[in-house]
Short mmCIF file of N, CA, C and O in Angstrom, two decimals:
data_model
loop_
_atom_site.label_atom_id
_atom_site.label_comp_id
_atom_site.label_asym_id
_atom_site.label_seq_id
_atom_site.Cartn_x
_atom_site.Cartn_y
_atom_site.Cartn_z
N MET U 1 -10.35 -12.48 -5.32
CA MET U 1 -9.04 -12.46 -5.92
C MET U 1 -8.91 -11.22 -6.81
O MET U 1 -9.83 -10.85 -7.51
N THR U 2 -7.75 -10.61 -6.78
CA THR U 2 -7.48 -9.43 -7.59
C THR U 2 -7.34 -9.83 -9.06
O THR U 2 -6.63 -10.77 -9.38
N PRO U 3 -8.02 -9.13 -9.98
CA PRO U 3 -7.91 -9.46 -11.40
C PRO U 3 -6.49 -9.26 -11.92
O PRO U 3 -5.74 -8.41 -11.43
N HIS U 4 -6.13 -10.04 -12.92
CA HIS U 4 -4.81 -9.95 -13.56
C HIS U 4 -4.53 -8.51 -13.99
O HIS U 4 -5.39 -7.85 -14.57
N GLY U 5 -3.33 -8.05 -13.69
CA GLY U 5 -2.91 -6.71 -14.11
C GLY U 5 -3.32 -5.58 -13.20
O GLY U 5 -3.02 -4.43 -13.48
N HIS U 6 -3.99 -5.87 -12.08
CA HIS U 6 -4.37 -4.83 -11.14
C HIS U 6 -3.49 -4.91 -9.89
O HIS U 6 -3.02 -5.98 -9.53
N PHE U 7 -3.32 -3.77 -9.25
CA PHE U 7 -2.56 -3.75 -8.00
C PHE U 7 -3.34 -4.49 -6.93
O PHE U 7 -4.54 -4.31 -6.79
N ASN U 8 -2.65 -5.34 -6.16
CA ASN U 8 -3.36 -6.07 -5.13
C ASN U 8 -2.96 -5.66 -3.72
O ASN U 8 -3.54 -6.13 -2.77
N TRP U 9 -1.97 -4.81 -3.58
CA TRP U 9 -1.58 -4.30 -2.26
C TRP U 9 -0.61 -3.15 -2.48
O TRP U 9 0.20 -3.18 -3.40
N ASN U 10 -0.69 -2.13 -1.65
CA ASN U 10 0.24 -1.00 -1.69
C ASN U 10 0.91 -0.91 -0.33
O ASN U 10 0.24 -0.79 0.68
N GLU U 11 2.21 -1.01 -0.34
CA GLU U 11 2.99 -1.00 0.90
C GLU U 11 3.84 0.27 0.93
O GLU U 11 4.65 0.48 0.03
N PHE U 12 3.62 1.11 1.93
CA PHE U 12 4.36 2.36 2.05
C PHE U 12 5.19 2.35 3.33
O PHE U 12 4.65 2.15 4.42
N VAL U 13 6.47 2.58 3.17
CA VAL U 13 7.39 2.68 4.30
C VAL U 13 7.89 4.12 4.30
O VAL U 13 8.42 4.60 3.30
N THR U 14 7.70 4.81 5.41
CA THR U 14 7.99 6.24 5.44
C THR U 14 8.47 6.69 6.81
O THR U 14 8.17 6.06 7.82
N ARG U 15 9.20 7.79 6.82
CA ARG U 15 9.60 8.40 8.09
C ARG U 15 8.44 9.17 8.72
O ARG U 15 8.51 9.52 9.88
N ASP U 16 7.39 9.43 7.92
CA ASP U 16 6.27 10.24 8.41
C ASP U 16 4.93 9.58 8.04
O ASP U 16 4.24 10.04 7.14
N PRO U 17 4.56 8.50 8.75
CA PRO U 17 3.32 7.82 8.41
C PRO U 17 2.07 8.70 8.56
O PRO U 17 1.12 8.55 7.79
N GLU U 18 2.08 9.61 9.51
CA GLU U 18 0.90 10.47 9.70
C GLU U 18 0.68 11.36 8.47
O GLU U 18 -0.46 11.57 8.04
N ARG U 19 1.74 11.85 7.91
CA ARG U 19 1.63 12.68 6.70
C ARG U 19 1.15 11.84 5.52
O ARG U 19 0.29 12.27 4.75
N ALA U 20 1.68 10.63 5.38
CA ALA U 20 1.25 9.74 4.29
C ALA U 20 -0.22 9.38 4.46
O ALA U 20 -0.99 9.41 3.48
N LYS U 21 -0.63 9.06 5.67
CA LYS U 21 -2.03 8.72 5.92
C LYS U 21 -2.94 9.88 5.55
O LYS U 21 -3.98 9.69 4.90
N ALA U 22 -2.57 11.09 5.96
CA ALA U 22 -3.40 12.26 5.66
C ALA U 22 -3.51 12.48 4.15
O ALA U 22 -4.60 12.76 3.63
N PHE U 23 -2.39 12.32 3.45
CA PHE U 23 -2.39 12.52 1.99
C PHE U 23 -3.36 11.55 1.31
O PHE U 23 -4.21 11.96 0.52
N TYR U 24 -3.25 10.26 1.62
CA TYR U 24 -4.09 9.28 0.95
C TYR U 24 -5.54 9.35 1.41
O TYR U 24 -6.46 9.06 0.64
N GLN U 25 -5.78 9.78 2.63
CA GLN U 25 -7.15 9.96 3.08
C GLN U 25 -7.80 11.11 2.32
O GLN U 25 -8.94 10.99 1.86
N GLU U 26 -7.06 12.20 2.15
CA GLU U 26 -7.61 13.37 1.46
C GLU U 26 -7.75 13.15 -0.04
O GLU U 26 -8.70 13.64 -0.65
N THR U 27 -6.81 12.43 -0.66
CA THR U 27 -6.84 12.30 -2.12
C THR U 27 -7.70 11.16 -2.63
O THR U 27 -8.36 11.30 -3.66
N ILE U 28 -7.71 10.01 -1.93
CA ILE U 28 -8.48 8.88 -2.45
C ILE U 28 -9.42 8.25 -1.42
O ILE U 28 -10.07 7.25 -1.71
N GLY U 29 -9.50 8.85 -0.25
CA GLY U 29 -10.51 8.42 0.72
C GLY U 29 -10.17 7.21 1.57
O GLY U 29 -11.07 6.60 2.15
N TRP U 30 -8.89 6.87 1.67
CA TRP U 30 -8.52 5.74 2.52
C TRP U 30 -8.86 6.03 3.98
O TRP U 30 -8.74 7.15 4.46
N THR U 31 -9.28 4.99 4.68
CA THR U 31 -9.39 5.02 6.13
C THR U 31 -8.38 4.00 6.65
O THR U 31 -7.79 3.26 5.86
N TYR U 32 -8.19 3.94 7.96
CA TYR U 32 -7.10 3.12 8.50
C TYR U 32 -7.52 2.34 9.73
O TYR U 32 -8.34 2.79 10.52
N GLN U 33 -6.91 1.18 9.89
CA GLN U 33 -7.01 0.39 11.10
C GLN U 33 -5.60 0.19 11.63
O GLN U 33 -4.71 -0.20 10.86
N ALA U 34 -5.40 0.45 12.91
CA ALA U 34 -4.08 0.32 13.53
C ALA U 34 -3.87 -1.10 14.04
O ALA U 34 -4.74 -1.68 14.67
N LYS U 35 -2.69 -1.65 13.74
CA LYS U 35 -2.27 -2.95 14.27
C LYS U 35 -0.92 -2.75 14.94
O LYS U 35 0.03 -2.28 14.32
N LYS U 36 -0.84 -3.12 16.22
CA LYS U 36 0.43 -2.99 16.93
C LYS U 36 1.41 -4.03 16.44
O LYS U 36 1.07 -5.20 16.26
N LEU U 37 2.66 -3.61 16.24
CA LEU U 37 3.72 -4.53 15.81
C LEU U 37 4.39 -5.13 17.04
O LEU U 37 4.53 -4.48 18.07
N ALA U 38 4.82 -6.37 16.93
CA ALA U 38 5.45 -7.08 18.05
C ALA U 38 6.66 -6.33 18.58
O ALA U 38 6.90 -6.29 19.79
N GLY U 39 7.47 -5.73 17.72
CA GLY U 39 8.67 -5.03 18.13
C GLY U 39 8.42 -3.58 18.51
O GLY U 39 9.35 -2.82 18.73
N GLY U 40 7.17 -3.17 18.55
CA GLY U 40 6.83 -1.78 18.82
C GLY U 40 6.42 -1.08 17.54
O GLY U 40 6.73 -1.52 16.44
N GLY U 41 5.71 -0.02 17.66
CA GLY U 41 5.24 0.71 16.50
C GLY U 41 3.87 0.22 16.04
O GLY U 41 3.29 -0.70 16.63
N ILE U 42 3.38 0.86 15.01
CA ILE U 42 2.04 0.57 14.50
C ILE U 42 2.12 0.36 12.99
O ILE U 42 2.78 1.10 12.28
N TYR U 43 1.43 -0.66 12.53
CA TYR U 43 1.25 -0.90 11.10
C TYR U 43 -0.18 -0.46 10.79
O TYR U 43 -1.14 -0.95 11.39
N TRP U 44 -0.31 0.50 9.88
CA TRP U 44 -1.61 1.04 9.53
C TRP U 44 -2.13 0.32 8.30
O TRP U 44 -1.52 0.37 7.23
N ILE U 45 -3.25 -0.39 8.44
CA ILE U 45 -3.87 -1.05 7.30
C ILE U 45 -4.79 -0.05 6.63
O ILE U 45 -5.72 0.48 7.25
N ALA U 46 -4.51 0.23 5.37
CA ALA U 46 -5.31 1.18 4.59
C ALA U 46 -6.54 0.46 4.04
O ALA U 46 -6.44 -0.65 3.53
N MET U 47 -7.68 1.11 4.16
CA MET U 47 -8.95 0.53 3.74
C MET U 47 -9.61 1.43 2.70
O MET U 47 -9.58 2.65 2.82
N MET U 48 -10.21 0.79 1.69
CA MET U 48 -11.01 1.51 0.71
C MET U 48 -12.35 0.78 0.63
O MET U 48 -12.38 -0.40 0.27
N ASP U 49 -13.41 1.46 1.00
CA ASP U 49 -14.75 0.84 1.04
C ASP U 49 -14.74 -0.42 1.92
O ASP U 49 -15.28 -1.46 1.55
N ASN U 50 -14.07 -0.33 3.06
CA ASN U 50 -13.96 -1.42 4.05
C ASN U 50 -13.21 -2.65 3.53
O ASN U 50 -13.34 -3.74 4.08
N VAL U 51 -12.41 -2.48 2.50
CA VAL U 51 -11.58 -3.56 1.96
C VAL U 51 -10.12 -3.17 2.16
O VAL U 51 -9.72 -2.07 1.76
N PRO U 52 -9.29 -4.03 2.76
CA PRO U 52 -7.88 -3.71 2.92
C PRO U 52 -7.19 -3.59 1.56
O PRO U 52 -7.35 -4.47 0.71
N VAL U 53 -6.47 -2.48 1.36
CA VAL U 53 -5.79 -2.25 0.08
C VAL U 53 -4.30 -1.98 0.24
O VAL U 53 -3.57 -1.91 -0.75
N GLY U 54 -3.83 -1.83 1.47
CA GLY U 54 -2.41 -1.54 1.64
C GLY U 54 -2.04 -1.32 3.10
O GLY U 54 -2.86 -1.49 3.99
N GLY U 55 -0.80 -0.95 3.29
CA GLY U 55 -0.30 -0.70 4.63
C GLY U 55 0.72 0.41 4.64
O GLY U 55 1.40 0.66 3.65
N ILE U 56 0.79 1.10 5.77
CA ILE U 56 1.75 2.18 5.97
C ILE U 56 2.43 1.95 7.31
O ILE U 56 1.76 1.67 8.31
N PHE U 57 3.76 2.04 7.31
CA PHE U 57 4.45 1.95 8.59
C PHE U 57 5.70 2.79 8.60
O PHE U 57 6.22 3.19 7.57
N HIS U 58 6.15 3.07 9.80
CA HIS U 58 7.30 3.95 10.03
C HIS U 58 8.60 3.17 9.93
O HIS U 58 8.69 2.04 10.40
N ALA U 59 9.57 3.79 9.32
CA ALA U 59 10.93 3.25 9.29
C ALA U 59 11.89 4.41 9.11
O ALA U 59 11.58 5.38 8.42
N GLU U 60 13.01 4.32 9.76
CA GLU U 60 14.06 5.32 9.57
C GLU U 60 14.74 5.08 8.23
O GLU U 60 14.68 3.98 7.69
N GLY U 61 15.40 6.08 7.73
CA GLY U 61 16.07 5.94 6.43
C GLY U 61 15.13 6.31 5.31
O GLY U 61 14.04 6.81 5.52
N PRO U 62 15.56 6.04 4.07
CA PRO U 62 14.73 6.43 2.94
C PRO U 62 13.43 5.63 2.88
O PRO U 62 13.43 4.43 3.16
N GLY U 63 12.37 6.30 2.55
CA GLY U 63 11.09 5.62 2.41
C GLY U 63 11.00 4.95 1.05
O GLY U 63 11.79 5.21 0.15
N TYR U 64 10.02 4.09 0.91
CA TYR U 64 9.79 3.45 -0.38
C TYR U 64 8.36 2.95 -0.45
O TYR U 64 7.65 2.90 0.53
N GLU U 65 7.97 2.58 -1.66
CA GLU U 65 6.64 2.04 -1.91
C GLU U 65 6.78 0.75 -2.69
O GLU U 65 7.60 0.65 -3.59
N MET U 66 5.98 -0.24 -2.35
CA MET U 66 5.90 -1.46 -3.14
C MET U 66 4.44 -1.62 -3.54
O MET U 66 3.55 -1.51 -2.69
N SER U 67 4.20 -1.87 -4.81
CA SER U 67 2.84 -2.06 -5.30
C SER U 67 2.80 -3.27 -6.21
O SER U 67 2.86 -3.14 -7.43
N PRO U 68 2.72 -4.47 -5.63
CA PRO U 68 2.70 -5.66 -6.47
C PRO U 68 1.42 -5.75 -7.29
O PRO U 68 0.36 -5.30 -6.87
N MET U 69 1.55 -6.31 -8.49
CA MET U 69 0.41 -6.51 -9.36
C MET U 69 0.04 -7.98 -9.41
O MET U 69 0.91 -8.85 -9.34
N ALA U 70 -1.24 -8.26 -9.54
CA ALA U 70 -1.71 -9.63 -9.68
C ALA U 70 -1.43 -10.09 -11.10
O ALA U 70 -1.61 -9.35 -12.05
N GLY U 71 -0.94 -11.30 -11.22
CA GLY U 71 -0.67 -11.84 -12.54
C GLY U 71 -0.52 -13.34 -12.51
O GLY U 71 -0.03 -13.90 -11.54
N CYS U 72 -0.95 -13.98 -13.55
CA CYS U 72 -0.84 -15.43 -13.65
C CYS U 72 0.49 -15.84 -14.26
O CYS U 72 1.05 -16.86 -13.91
N ARG U 73 0.97 -15.04 -15.20
CA ARG U 73 2.20 -15.38 -15.89
C ARG U 73 3.18 -14.21 -15.80
O ARG U 73 2.88 -13.12 -16.26
N ILE U 74 4.33 -14.47 -15.22
CA ILE U 74 5.34 -13.42 -15.07
C ILE U 74 5.72 -12.85 -16.44
O ILE U 74 5.82 -11.65 -16.61
N SER U 75 5.94 -13.70 -17.43
CA SER U 75 6.36 -13.20 -18.74
C SER U 75 5.31 -12.30 -19.35
O SER U 75 5.64 -11.28 -19.95
N GLN U 76 4.03 -12.59 -19.18
CA GLN U 76 2.97 -11.75 -19.71
C GLN U 76 2.94 -10.41 -18.97
O GLN U 76 2.80 -9.36 -19.58
N SER U 77 3.12 -10.44 -17.65
CA SER U 77 3.11 -9.21 -16.86
C SER U 77 4.29 -8.32 -17.20
O SER U 77 4.13 -7.12 -17.38
N THR U 78 5.48 -8.88 -17.30
CA THR U 78 6.65 -8.07 -17.61
C THR U 78 6.59 -7.54 -19.03
O THR U 78 7.03 -6.43 -19.30
N MET U 79 6.01 -8.29 -19.95
CA MET U 79 5.86 -7.83 -21.32
C MET U 79 4.94 -6.62 -21.35
O MET U 79 5.22 -5.62 -21.99
N SER U 80 3.84 -6.66 -20.60
CA SER U 80 2.89 -5.54 -20.56
C SER U 80 3.52 -4.31 -19.96
O SER U 80 3.30 -3.20 -20.42
N ILE U 81 4.34 -4.48 -18.94
CA ILE U 81 4.99 -3.36 -18.28
C ILE U 81 6.01 -2.71 -19.21
O ILE U 81 6.12 -1.49 -19.27
N SER U 82 6.75 -3.50 -19.98
CA SER U 82 7.81 -2.96 -20.82
C SER U 82 7.29 -2.30 -22.09
O SER U 82 8.01 -1.58 -22.75
N GLU U 83 6.04 -2.54 -22.44
CA GLU U 83 5.49 -1.96 -23.69
C GLU U 83 5.13 -0.52 -23.55
O GLU U 83 4.77 0.10 -22.75
#
């Protein structure tokens, strides 16, 4: 289980997954496993030391990132973020 206050998954949606993959591989050493999507395309599972840490996939339109944090209490987490 991810400790309280730490990121537990990083989700990247981008028009250029190959560029994103190269960036994170070069900067923090991520490796990837490809998973075919039912509707076509590939979802890339990002791995750090053989542990899944996130995903990258292609989408048209503006890209975005989601990085949820582990937390037991929403009020405690939002208080820490706002400080």
